[in-house]
mmCIF file of C-alpha atoms in Angstrom:
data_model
loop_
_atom_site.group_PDB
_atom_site.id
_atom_site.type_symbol
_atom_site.label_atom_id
_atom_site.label_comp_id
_atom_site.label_asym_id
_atom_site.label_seq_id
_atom_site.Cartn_x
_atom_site.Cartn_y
_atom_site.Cartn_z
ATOM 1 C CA UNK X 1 -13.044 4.071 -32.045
ATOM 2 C CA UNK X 2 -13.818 0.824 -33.127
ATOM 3 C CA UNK X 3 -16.425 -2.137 -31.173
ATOM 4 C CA UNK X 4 -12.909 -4.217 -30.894
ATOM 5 C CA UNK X 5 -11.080 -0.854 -29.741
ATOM 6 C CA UNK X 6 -13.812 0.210 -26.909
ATOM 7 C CA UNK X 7 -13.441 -3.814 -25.589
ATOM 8 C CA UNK X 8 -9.584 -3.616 -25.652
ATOM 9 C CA UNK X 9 -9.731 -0.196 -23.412
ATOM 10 C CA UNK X 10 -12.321 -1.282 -21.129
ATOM 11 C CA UNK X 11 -10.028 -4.601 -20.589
ATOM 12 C CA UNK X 12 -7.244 -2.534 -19.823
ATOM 13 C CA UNK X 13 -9.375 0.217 -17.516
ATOM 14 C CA UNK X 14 -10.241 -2.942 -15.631
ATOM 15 C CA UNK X 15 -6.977 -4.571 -14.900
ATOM 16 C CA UNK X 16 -5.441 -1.244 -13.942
ATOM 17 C CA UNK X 17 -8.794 -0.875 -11.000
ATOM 18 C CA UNK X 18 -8.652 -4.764 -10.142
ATOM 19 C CA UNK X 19 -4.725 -4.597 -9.636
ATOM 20 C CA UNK X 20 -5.403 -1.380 -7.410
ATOM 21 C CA UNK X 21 -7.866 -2.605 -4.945
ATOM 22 C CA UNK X 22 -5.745 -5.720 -4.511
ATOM 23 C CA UNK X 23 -2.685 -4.030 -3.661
ATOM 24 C CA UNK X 24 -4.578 -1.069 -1.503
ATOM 25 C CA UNK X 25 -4.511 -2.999 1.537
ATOM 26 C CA UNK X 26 -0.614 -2.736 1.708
ATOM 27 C CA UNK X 27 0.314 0.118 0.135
ATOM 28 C CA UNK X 28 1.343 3.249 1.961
ATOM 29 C CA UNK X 29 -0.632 6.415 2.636
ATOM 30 C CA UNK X 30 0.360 9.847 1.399
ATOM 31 C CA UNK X 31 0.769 10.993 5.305
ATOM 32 C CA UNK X 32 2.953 7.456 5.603
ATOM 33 C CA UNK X 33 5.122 9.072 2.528
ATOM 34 C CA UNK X 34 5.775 12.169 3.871
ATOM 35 C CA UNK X 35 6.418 10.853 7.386
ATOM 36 C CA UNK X 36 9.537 8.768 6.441
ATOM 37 C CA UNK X 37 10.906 11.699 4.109
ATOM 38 C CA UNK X 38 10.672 14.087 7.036
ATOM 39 C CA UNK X 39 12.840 11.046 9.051
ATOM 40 C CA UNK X 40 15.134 11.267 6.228
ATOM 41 C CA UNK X 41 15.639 14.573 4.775
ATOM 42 C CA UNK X 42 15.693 16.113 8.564
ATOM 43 C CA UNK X 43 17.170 13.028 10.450
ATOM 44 C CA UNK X 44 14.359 13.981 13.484
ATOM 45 C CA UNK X 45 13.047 10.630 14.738
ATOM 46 C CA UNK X 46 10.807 11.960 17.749
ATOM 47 C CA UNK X 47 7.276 10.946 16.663
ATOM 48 C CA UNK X 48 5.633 14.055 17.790
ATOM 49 C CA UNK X 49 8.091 16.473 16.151
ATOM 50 C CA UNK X 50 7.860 14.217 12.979
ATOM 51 C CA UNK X 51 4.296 14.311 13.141
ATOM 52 C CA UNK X 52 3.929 18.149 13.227
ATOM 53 C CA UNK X 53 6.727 18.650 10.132
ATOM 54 C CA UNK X 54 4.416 16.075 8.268
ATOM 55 C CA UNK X 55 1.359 17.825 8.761
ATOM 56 C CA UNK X 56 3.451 21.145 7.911
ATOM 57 C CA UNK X 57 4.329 19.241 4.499
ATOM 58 C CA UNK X 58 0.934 17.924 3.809
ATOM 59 C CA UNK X 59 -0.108 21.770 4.480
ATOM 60 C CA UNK X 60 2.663 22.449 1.831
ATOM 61 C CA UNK X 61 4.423 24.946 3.551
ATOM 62 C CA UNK X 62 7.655 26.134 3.038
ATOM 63 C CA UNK X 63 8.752 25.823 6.744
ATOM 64 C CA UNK X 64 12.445 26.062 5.614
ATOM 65 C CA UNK X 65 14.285 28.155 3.334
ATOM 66 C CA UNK X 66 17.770 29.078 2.089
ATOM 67 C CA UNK X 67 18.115 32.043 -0.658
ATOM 68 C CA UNK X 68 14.470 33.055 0.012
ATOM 69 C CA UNK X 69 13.737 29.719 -1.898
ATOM 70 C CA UNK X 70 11.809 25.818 0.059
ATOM 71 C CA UNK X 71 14.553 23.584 0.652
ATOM 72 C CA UNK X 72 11.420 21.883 2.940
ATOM 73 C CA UNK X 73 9.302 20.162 0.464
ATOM 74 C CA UNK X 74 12.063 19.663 -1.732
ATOM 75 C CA UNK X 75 14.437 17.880 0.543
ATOM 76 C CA UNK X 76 11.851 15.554 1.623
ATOM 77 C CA UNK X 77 11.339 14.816 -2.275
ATOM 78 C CA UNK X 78 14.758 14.189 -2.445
ATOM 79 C CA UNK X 79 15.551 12.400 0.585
ATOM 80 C CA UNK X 80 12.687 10.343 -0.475
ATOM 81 C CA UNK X 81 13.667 10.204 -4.220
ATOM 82 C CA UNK X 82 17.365 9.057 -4.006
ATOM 83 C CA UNK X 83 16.500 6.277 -0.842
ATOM 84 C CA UNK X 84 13.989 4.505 -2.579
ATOM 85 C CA UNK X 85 15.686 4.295 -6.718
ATOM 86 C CA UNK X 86 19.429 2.658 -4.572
ATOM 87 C CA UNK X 87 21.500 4.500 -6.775
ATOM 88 C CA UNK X 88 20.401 7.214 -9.052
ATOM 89 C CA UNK X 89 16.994 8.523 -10.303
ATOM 90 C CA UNK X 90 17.698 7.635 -13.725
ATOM 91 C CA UNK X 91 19.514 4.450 -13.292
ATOM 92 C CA UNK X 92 16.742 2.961 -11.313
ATOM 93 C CA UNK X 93 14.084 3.868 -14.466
ATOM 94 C CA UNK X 94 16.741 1.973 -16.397
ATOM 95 C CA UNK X 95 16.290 -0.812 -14.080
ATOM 96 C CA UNK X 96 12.904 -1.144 -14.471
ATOM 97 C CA UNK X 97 13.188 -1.683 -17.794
ATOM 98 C CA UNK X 98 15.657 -4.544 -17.924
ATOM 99 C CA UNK X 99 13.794 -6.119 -15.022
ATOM 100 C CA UNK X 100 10.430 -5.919 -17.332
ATOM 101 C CA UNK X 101 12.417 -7.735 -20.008
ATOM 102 C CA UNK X 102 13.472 -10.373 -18.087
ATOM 103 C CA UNK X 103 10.478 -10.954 -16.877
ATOM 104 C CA UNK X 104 8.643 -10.458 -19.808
ATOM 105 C CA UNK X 105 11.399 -13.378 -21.743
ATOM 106 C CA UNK X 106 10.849 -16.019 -18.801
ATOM 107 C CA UNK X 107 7.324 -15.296 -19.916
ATOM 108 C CA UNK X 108 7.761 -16.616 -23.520
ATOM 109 C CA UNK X 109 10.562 -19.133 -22.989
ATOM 110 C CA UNK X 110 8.216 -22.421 -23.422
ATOM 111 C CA UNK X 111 5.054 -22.121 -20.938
ATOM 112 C CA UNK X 112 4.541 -20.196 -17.500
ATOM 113 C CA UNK X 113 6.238 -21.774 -14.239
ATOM 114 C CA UNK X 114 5.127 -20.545 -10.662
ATOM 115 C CA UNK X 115 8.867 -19.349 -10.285
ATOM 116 C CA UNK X 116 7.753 -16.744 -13.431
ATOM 117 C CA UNK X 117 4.291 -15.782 -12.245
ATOM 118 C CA UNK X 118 5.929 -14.817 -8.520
ATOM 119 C CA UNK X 119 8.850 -12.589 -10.384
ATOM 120 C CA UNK X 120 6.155 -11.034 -12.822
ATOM 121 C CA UNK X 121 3.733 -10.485 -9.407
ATOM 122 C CA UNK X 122 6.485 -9.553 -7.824
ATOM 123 C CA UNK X 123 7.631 -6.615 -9.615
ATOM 124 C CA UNK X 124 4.110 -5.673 -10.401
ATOM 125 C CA UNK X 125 3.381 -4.843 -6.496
ATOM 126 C CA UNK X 126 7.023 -3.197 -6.213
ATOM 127 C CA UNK X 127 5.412 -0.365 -9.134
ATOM 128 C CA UNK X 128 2.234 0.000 -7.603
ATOM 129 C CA UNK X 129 4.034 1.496 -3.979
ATOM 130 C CA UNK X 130 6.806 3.246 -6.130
ATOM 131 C CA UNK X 131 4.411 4.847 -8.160
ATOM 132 C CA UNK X 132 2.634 5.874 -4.722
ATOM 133 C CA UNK X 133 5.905 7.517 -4.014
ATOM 134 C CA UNK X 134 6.644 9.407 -7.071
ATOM 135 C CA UNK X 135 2.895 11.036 -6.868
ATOM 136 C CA UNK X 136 3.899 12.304 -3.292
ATOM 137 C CA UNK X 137 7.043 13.647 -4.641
ATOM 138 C CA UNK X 138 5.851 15.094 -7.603
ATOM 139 C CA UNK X 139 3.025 16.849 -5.489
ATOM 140 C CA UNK X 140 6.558 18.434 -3.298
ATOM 141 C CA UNK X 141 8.200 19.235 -6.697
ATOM 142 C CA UNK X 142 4.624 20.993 -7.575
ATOM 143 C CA UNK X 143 4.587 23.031 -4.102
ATOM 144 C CA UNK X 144 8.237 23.510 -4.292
ATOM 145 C CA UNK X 145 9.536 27.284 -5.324
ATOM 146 C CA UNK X 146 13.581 25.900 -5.202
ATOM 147 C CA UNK X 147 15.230 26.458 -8.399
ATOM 148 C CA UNK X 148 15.791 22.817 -9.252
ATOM 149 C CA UNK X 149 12.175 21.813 -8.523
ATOM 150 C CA UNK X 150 10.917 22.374 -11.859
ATOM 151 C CA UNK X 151 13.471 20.270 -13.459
ATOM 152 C CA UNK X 152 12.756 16.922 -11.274
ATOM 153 C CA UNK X 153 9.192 17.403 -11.430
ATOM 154 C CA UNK X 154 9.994 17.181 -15.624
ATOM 155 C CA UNK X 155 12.217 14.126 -14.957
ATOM 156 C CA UNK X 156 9.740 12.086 -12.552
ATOM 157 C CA UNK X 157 6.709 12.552 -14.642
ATOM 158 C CA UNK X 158 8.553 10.718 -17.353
ATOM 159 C CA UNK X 159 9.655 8.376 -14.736
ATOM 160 C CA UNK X 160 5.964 8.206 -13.897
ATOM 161 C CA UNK X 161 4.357 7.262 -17.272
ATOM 162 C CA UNK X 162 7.642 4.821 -18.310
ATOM 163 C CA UNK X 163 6.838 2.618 -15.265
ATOM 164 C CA UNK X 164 3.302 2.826 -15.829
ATOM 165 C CA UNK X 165 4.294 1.701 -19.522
ATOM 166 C CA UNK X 166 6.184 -1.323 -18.265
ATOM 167 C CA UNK X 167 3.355 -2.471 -15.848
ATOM 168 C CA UNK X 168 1.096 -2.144 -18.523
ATOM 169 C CA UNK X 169 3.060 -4.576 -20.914
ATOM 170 C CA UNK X 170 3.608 -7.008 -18.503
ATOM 171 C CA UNK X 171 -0.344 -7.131 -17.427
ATOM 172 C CA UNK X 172 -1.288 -7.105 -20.712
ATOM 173 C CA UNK X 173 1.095 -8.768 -22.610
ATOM 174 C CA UNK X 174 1.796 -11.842 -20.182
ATOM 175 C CA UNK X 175 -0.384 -14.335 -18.572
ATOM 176 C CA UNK X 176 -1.634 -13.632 -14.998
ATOM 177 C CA UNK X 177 -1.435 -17.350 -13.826
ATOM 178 C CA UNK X 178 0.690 -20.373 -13.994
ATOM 179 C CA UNK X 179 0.585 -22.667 -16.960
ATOM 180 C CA UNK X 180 2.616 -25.588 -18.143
ATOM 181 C CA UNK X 181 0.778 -25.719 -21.241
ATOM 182 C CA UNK X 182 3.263 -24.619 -24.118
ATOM 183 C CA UNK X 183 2.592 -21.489 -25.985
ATOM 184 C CA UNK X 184 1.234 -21.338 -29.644
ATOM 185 C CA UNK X 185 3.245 -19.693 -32.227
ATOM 186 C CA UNK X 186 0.821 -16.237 -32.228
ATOM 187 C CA UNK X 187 0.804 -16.106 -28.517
ATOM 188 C CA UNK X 188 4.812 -16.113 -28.833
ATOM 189 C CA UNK X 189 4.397 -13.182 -31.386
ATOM 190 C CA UNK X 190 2.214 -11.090 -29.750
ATOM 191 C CA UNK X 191 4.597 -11.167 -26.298
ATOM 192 C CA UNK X 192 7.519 -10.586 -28.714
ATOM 193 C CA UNK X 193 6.017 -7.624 -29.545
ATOM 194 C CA UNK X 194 6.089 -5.899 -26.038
ATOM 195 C CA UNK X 195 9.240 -7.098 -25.772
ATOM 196 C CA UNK X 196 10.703 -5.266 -28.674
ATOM 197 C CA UNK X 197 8.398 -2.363 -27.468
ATOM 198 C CA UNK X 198 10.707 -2.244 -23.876
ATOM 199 C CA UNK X 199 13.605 -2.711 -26.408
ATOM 200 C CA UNK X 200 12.696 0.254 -28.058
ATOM 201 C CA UNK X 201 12.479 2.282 -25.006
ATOM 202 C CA UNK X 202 15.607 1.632 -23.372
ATOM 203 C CA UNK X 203 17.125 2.108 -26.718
ATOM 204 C CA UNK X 204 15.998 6.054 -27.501
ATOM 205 C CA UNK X 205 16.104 6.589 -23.354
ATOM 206 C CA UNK X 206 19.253 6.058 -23.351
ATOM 207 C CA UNK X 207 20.150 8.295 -25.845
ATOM 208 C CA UNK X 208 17.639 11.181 -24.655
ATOM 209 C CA UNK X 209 15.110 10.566 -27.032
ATOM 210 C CA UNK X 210 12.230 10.541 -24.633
ATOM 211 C CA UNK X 211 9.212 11.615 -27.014
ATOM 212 C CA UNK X 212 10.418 9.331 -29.801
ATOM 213 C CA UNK X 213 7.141 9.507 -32.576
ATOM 214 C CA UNK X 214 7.923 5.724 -33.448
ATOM 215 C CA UNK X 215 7.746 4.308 -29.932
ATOM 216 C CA UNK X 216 4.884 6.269 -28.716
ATOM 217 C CA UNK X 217 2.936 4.694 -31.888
ATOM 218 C CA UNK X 218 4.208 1.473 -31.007
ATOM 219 C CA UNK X 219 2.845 1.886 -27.339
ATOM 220 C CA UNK X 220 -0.083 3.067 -28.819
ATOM 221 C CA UNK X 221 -0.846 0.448 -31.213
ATOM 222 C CA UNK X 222 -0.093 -2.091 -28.064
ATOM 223 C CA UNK X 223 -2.322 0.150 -25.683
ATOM 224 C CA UNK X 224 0.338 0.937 -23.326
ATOM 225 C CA UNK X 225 1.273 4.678 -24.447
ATOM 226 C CA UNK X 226 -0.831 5.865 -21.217
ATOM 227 C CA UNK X 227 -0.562 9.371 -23.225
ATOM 228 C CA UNK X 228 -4.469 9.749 -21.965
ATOM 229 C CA UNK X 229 -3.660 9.311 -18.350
ATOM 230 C CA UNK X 230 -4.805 12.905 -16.650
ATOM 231 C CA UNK X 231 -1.479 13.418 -15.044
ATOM 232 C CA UNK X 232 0.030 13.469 -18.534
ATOM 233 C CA UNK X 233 -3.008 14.514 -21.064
ATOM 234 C CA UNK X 234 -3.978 17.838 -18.864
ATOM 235 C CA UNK X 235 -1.480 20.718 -18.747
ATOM 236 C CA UNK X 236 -3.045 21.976 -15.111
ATOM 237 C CA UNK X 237 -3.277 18.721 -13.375
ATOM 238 C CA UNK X 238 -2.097 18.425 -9.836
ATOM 239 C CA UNK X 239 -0.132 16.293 -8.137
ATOM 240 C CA UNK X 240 -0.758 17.780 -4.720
ATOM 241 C CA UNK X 241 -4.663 18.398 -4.847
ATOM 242 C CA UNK X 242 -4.305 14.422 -6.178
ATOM 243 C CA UNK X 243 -2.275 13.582 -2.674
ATOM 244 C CA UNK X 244 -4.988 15.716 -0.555
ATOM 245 C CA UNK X 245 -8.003 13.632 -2.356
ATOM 246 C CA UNK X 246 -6.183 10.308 -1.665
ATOM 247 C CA UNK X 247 -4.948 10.767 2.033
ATOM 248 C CA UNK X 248 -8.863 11.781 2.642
ATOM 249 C CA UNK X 249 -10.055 9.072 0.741
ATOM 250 C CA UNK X 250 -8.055 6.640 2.778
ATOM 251 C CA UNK X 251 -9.120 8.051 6.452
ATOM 252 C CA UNK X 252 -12.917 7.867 4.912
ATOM 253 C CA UNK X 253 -12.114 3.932 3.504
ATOM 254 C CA UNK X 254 -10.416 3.286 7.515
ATOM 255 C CA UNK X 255 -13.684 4.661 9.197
ATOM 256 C CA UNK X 256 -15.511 2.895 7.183
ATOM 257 C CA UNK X 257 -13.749 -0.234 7.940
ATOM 258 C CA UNK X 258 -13.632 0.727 11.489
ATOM 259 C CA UNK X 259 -17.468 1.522 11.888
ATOM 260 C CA UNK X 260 -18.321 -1.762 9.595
ATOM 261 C CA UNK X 261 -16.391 -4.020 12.611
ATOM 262 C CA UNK X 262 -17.892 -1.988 15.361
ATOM 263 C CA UNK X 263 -21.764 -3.137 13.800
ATOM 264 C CA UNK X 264 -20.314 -6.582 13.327
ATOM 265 C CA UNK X 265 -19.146 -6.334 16.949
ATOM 266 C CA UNK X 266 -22.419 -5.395 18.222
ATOM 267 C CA UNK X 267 -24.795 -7.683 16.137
ATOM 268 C CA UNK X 268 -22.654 -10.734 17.056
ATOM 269 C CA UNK X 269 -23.155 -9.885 21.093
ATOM 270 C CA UNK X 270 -26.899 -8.866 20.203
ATOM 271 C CA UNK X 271 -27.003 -12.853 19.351
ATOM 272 C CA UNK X 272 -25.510 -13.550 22.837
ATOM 273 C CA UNK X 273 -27.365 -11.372 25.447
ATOM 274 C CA UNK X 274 -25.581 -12.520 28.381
ATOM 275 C CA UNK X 275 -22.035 -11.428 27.246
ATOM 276 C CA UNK X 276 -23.081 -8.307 25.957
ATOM 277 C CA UNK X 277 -24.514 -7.473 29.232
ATOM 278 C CA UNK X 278 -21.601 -8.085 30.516
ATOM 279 C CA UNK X 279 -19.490 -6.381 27.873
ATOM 280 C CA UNK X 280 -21.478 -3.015 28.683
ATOM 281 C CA UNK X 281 -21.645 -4.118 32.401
ATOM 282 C CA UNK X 282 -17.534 -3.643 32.864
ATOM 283 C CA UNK X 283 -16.536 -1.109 29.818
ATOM 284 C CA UNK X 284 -15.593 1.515 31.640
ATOM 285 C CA UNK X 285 -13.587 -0.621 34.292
ATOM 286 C CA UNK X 286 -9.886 0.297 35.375
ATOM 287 C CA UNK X 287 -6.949 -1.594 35.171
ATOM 288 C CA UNK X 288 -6.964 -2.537 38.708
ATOM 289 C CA UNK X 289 -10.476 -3.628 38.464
ATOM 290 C CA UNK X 290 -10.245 -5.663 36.056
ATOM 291 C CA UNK X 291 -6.885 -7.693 37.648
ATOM 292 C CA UNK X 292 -9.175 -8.136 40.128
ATOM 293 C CA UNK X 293 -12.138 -9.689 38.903
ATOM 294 C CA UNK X 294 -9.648 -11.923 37.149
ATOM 295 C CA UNK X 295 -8.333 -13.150 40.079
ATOM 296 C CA UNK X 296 -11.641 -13.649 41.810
ATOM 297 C CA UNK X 297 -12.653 -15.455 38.697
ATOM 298 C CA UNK X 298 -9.207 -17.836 38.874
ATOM 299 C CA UNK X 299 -9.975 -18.514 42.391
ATOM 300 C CA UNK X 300 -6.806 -17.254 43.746
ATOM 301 C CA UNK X 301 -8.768 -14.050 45.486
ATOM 302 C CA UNK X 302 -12.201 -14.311 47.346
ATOM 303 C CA UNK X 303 -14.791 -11.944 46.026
ATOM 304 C CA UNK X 304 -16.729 -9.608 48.519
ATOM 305 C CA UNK X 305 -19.962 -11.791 47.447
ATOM 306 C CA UNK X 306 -18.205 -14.688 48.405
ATOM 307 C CA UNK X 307 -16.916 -13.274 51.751
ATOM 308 C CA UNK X 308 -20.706 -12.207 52.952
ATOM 309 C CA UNK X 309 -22.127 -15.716 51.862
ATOM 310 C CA UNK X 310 -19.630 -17.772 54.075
ATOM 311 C CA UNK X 311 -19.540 -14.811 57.217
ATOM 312 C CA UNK X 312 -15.377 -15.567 56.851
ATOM 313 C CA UNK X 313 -12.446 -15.159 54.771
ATOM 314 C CA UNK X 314 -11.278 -18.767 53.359
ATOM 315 C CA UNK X 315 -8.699 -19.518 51.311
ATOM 316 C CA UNK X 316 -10.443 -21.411 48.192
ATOM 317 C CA UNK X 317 -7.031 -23.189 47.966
ATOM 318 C CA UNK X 318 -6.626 -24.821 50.749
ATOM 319 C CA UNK X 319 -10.886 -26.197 50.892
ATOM 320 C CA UNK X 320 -10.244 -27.524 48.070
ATOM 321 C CA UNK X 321 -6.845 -29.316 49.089
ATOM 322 C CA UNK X 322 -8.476 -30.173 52.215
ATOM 323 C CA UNK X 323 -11.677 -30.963 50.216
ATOM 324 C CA UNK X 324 -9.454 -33.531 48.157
ATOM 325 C CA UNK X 325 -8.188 -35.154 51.100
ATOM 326 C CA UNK X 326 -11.624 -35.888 53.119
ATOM 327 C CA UNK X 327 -13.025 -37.414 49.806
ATOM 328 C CA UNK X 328 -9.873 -39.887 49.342
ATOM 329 C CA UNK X 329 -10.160 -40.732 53.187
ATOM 330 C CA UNK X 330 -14.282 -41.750 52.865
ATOM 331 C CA UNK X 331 -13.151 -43.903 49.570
#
């Protein structure tokens, strides 16, 4: 591989990490996943029966069958399958890619508006929590022993890599901010040529050529082929181990975040000694004790400190009214 070659791929390694970390903070969890697909495929809505099917399907087992074959995992891939692509499987991929090549011409149609960046931001978001989706799926298909399994697993890792493809030429082949400058004649050429590439895609997808020689050397040549992805380069790969590692990576990443506040917590009331005396003074008060030191606090109820100093119980209220009134009668 070439100096220029090794550059290009590190680029592209980058984006693809950068883009990930910025969209982890609202993207779903594989638990999340499986959770609405058990709402969906089994139409149960009471959280703590919901709970214990998710944690069956996370477990991958095969808590329901028909014919001696899972129609568990696999309804939950479906249920969540046909929700989220509207219509059909297929006719969502075929979405995609006309929505990449509309982006991908208000791209190149004279210079790079705000109303383009948002549409080409937009969809790029959209692919990060669909491909979340079809990885939790495609770990059910994996698990899955039902006779159509095998087939949608085939059809979604295509799905998988094509929008992968499409993300790819918009990040690389577009500009990632706003620009009213107008392009240069090369800069129009090289985004014509992802554009032709998506034309070339929906062209032999739609007439079943998925493994078309021509494209994938076009993708290649543009650095978008993702052919050396593990989920497609590695026969054995798997989708479910995959969902495992991620759901514990994001409970690890959430007590991390969650034990990083806690320290932040404490050194800011190290810095202020009297409220964190306080703090540690009434942590383990109830309800009802608390209500009440607010009210002693507001005035409205005399504390028992209070009550000893004055030998009498005195409505704070009216002193002061009363207070008010001796102080305007001596002016």
């Amino acid at each position: 591989m070439s100096t220029y070659e090794e550059r290009r791929q590190n680029y592209l390694s980058r984006i693809g990490q950068i883009n990930l970390t910025r969209v982890g903070e609202y993207q779903k969890s594989p638990q999340e996943i499986l959770a609405e697909g058990v709402r969906l495929s089994t139409k149960i809505t009471e959280p703590r029966t919901v709970e214990q099917l998710t944690e069956k399907a996370m477990n991958a087992e095969a808590y329901a069958k028909e014919g001696g074959h899972d129609v568990f995992l696999f309804g939950i891939a479906e249920s969540l399958e046909n929700t989220r692509c509207g219509t059909t499987s297929q006719n969502e991929y075929f979405g995609w890619i006309d929505e990449g090549k509309r982006i991908m011409r208000h791209m190149r149609d004279g210079f790079v508006s705000f109303q383009d960046l948002h549409e080409r931001d937009d969809f790029i978001k959209m692919s990060w929590q669909r491909e979340a989706e079809l990885l939790v799926c495609l770990a059910l298909y994996e698990k899955s022993d039902h006779p159509q399994a095998k087939v949608r697993y085939a059809e979604l890792l295509l799905k998988l890599q094509r929008l992968r493809q499409i993300r790819s030429a918009l990040l690389v082949g577009t500009n990632n901010k706003a620009d009213q400058r107008p392009f240069s004649e090369a800069e129009r050429s090289r985004m014509l040529s992802y554009l032709d590439a998506l034309d070339g895609m929906e062209e032999y997808d739609s007439s079943g050529d998925y493994h078309n020689l021509h494209l994938l050397q076009e993708l290649q040549m543009l650095g978008i082929s993702h052919m050396n992805d593990a989920e497609f380069y590695y026969g054995g790969y798997s989708f479910y181990l995959r969902m495992l590692e991620e759901q514990r990576r994001i409970i690890a990443q959430k007590r991390e975040k969650e034990e990083k506040e806690e320290k932040e917590k404490l050194y800011e009331y190290l810095n202020q000694p009297d409220e964190y005396v306080a703090l540690v003074r009434h942590q383990s008060d109830t309800r009802e004790q608390v209500r009440r030191r607010i009210q002693e606090l507001s005035g409205r109820k005399l504390s028992r400190y209070n009550l000893r100093a004055q030998g009498q119980s005195v409505d704070l209220r009216m002193f002061r009214a009363q207070r008010y009134r001796d102080l305007c009668n001596n002016s």
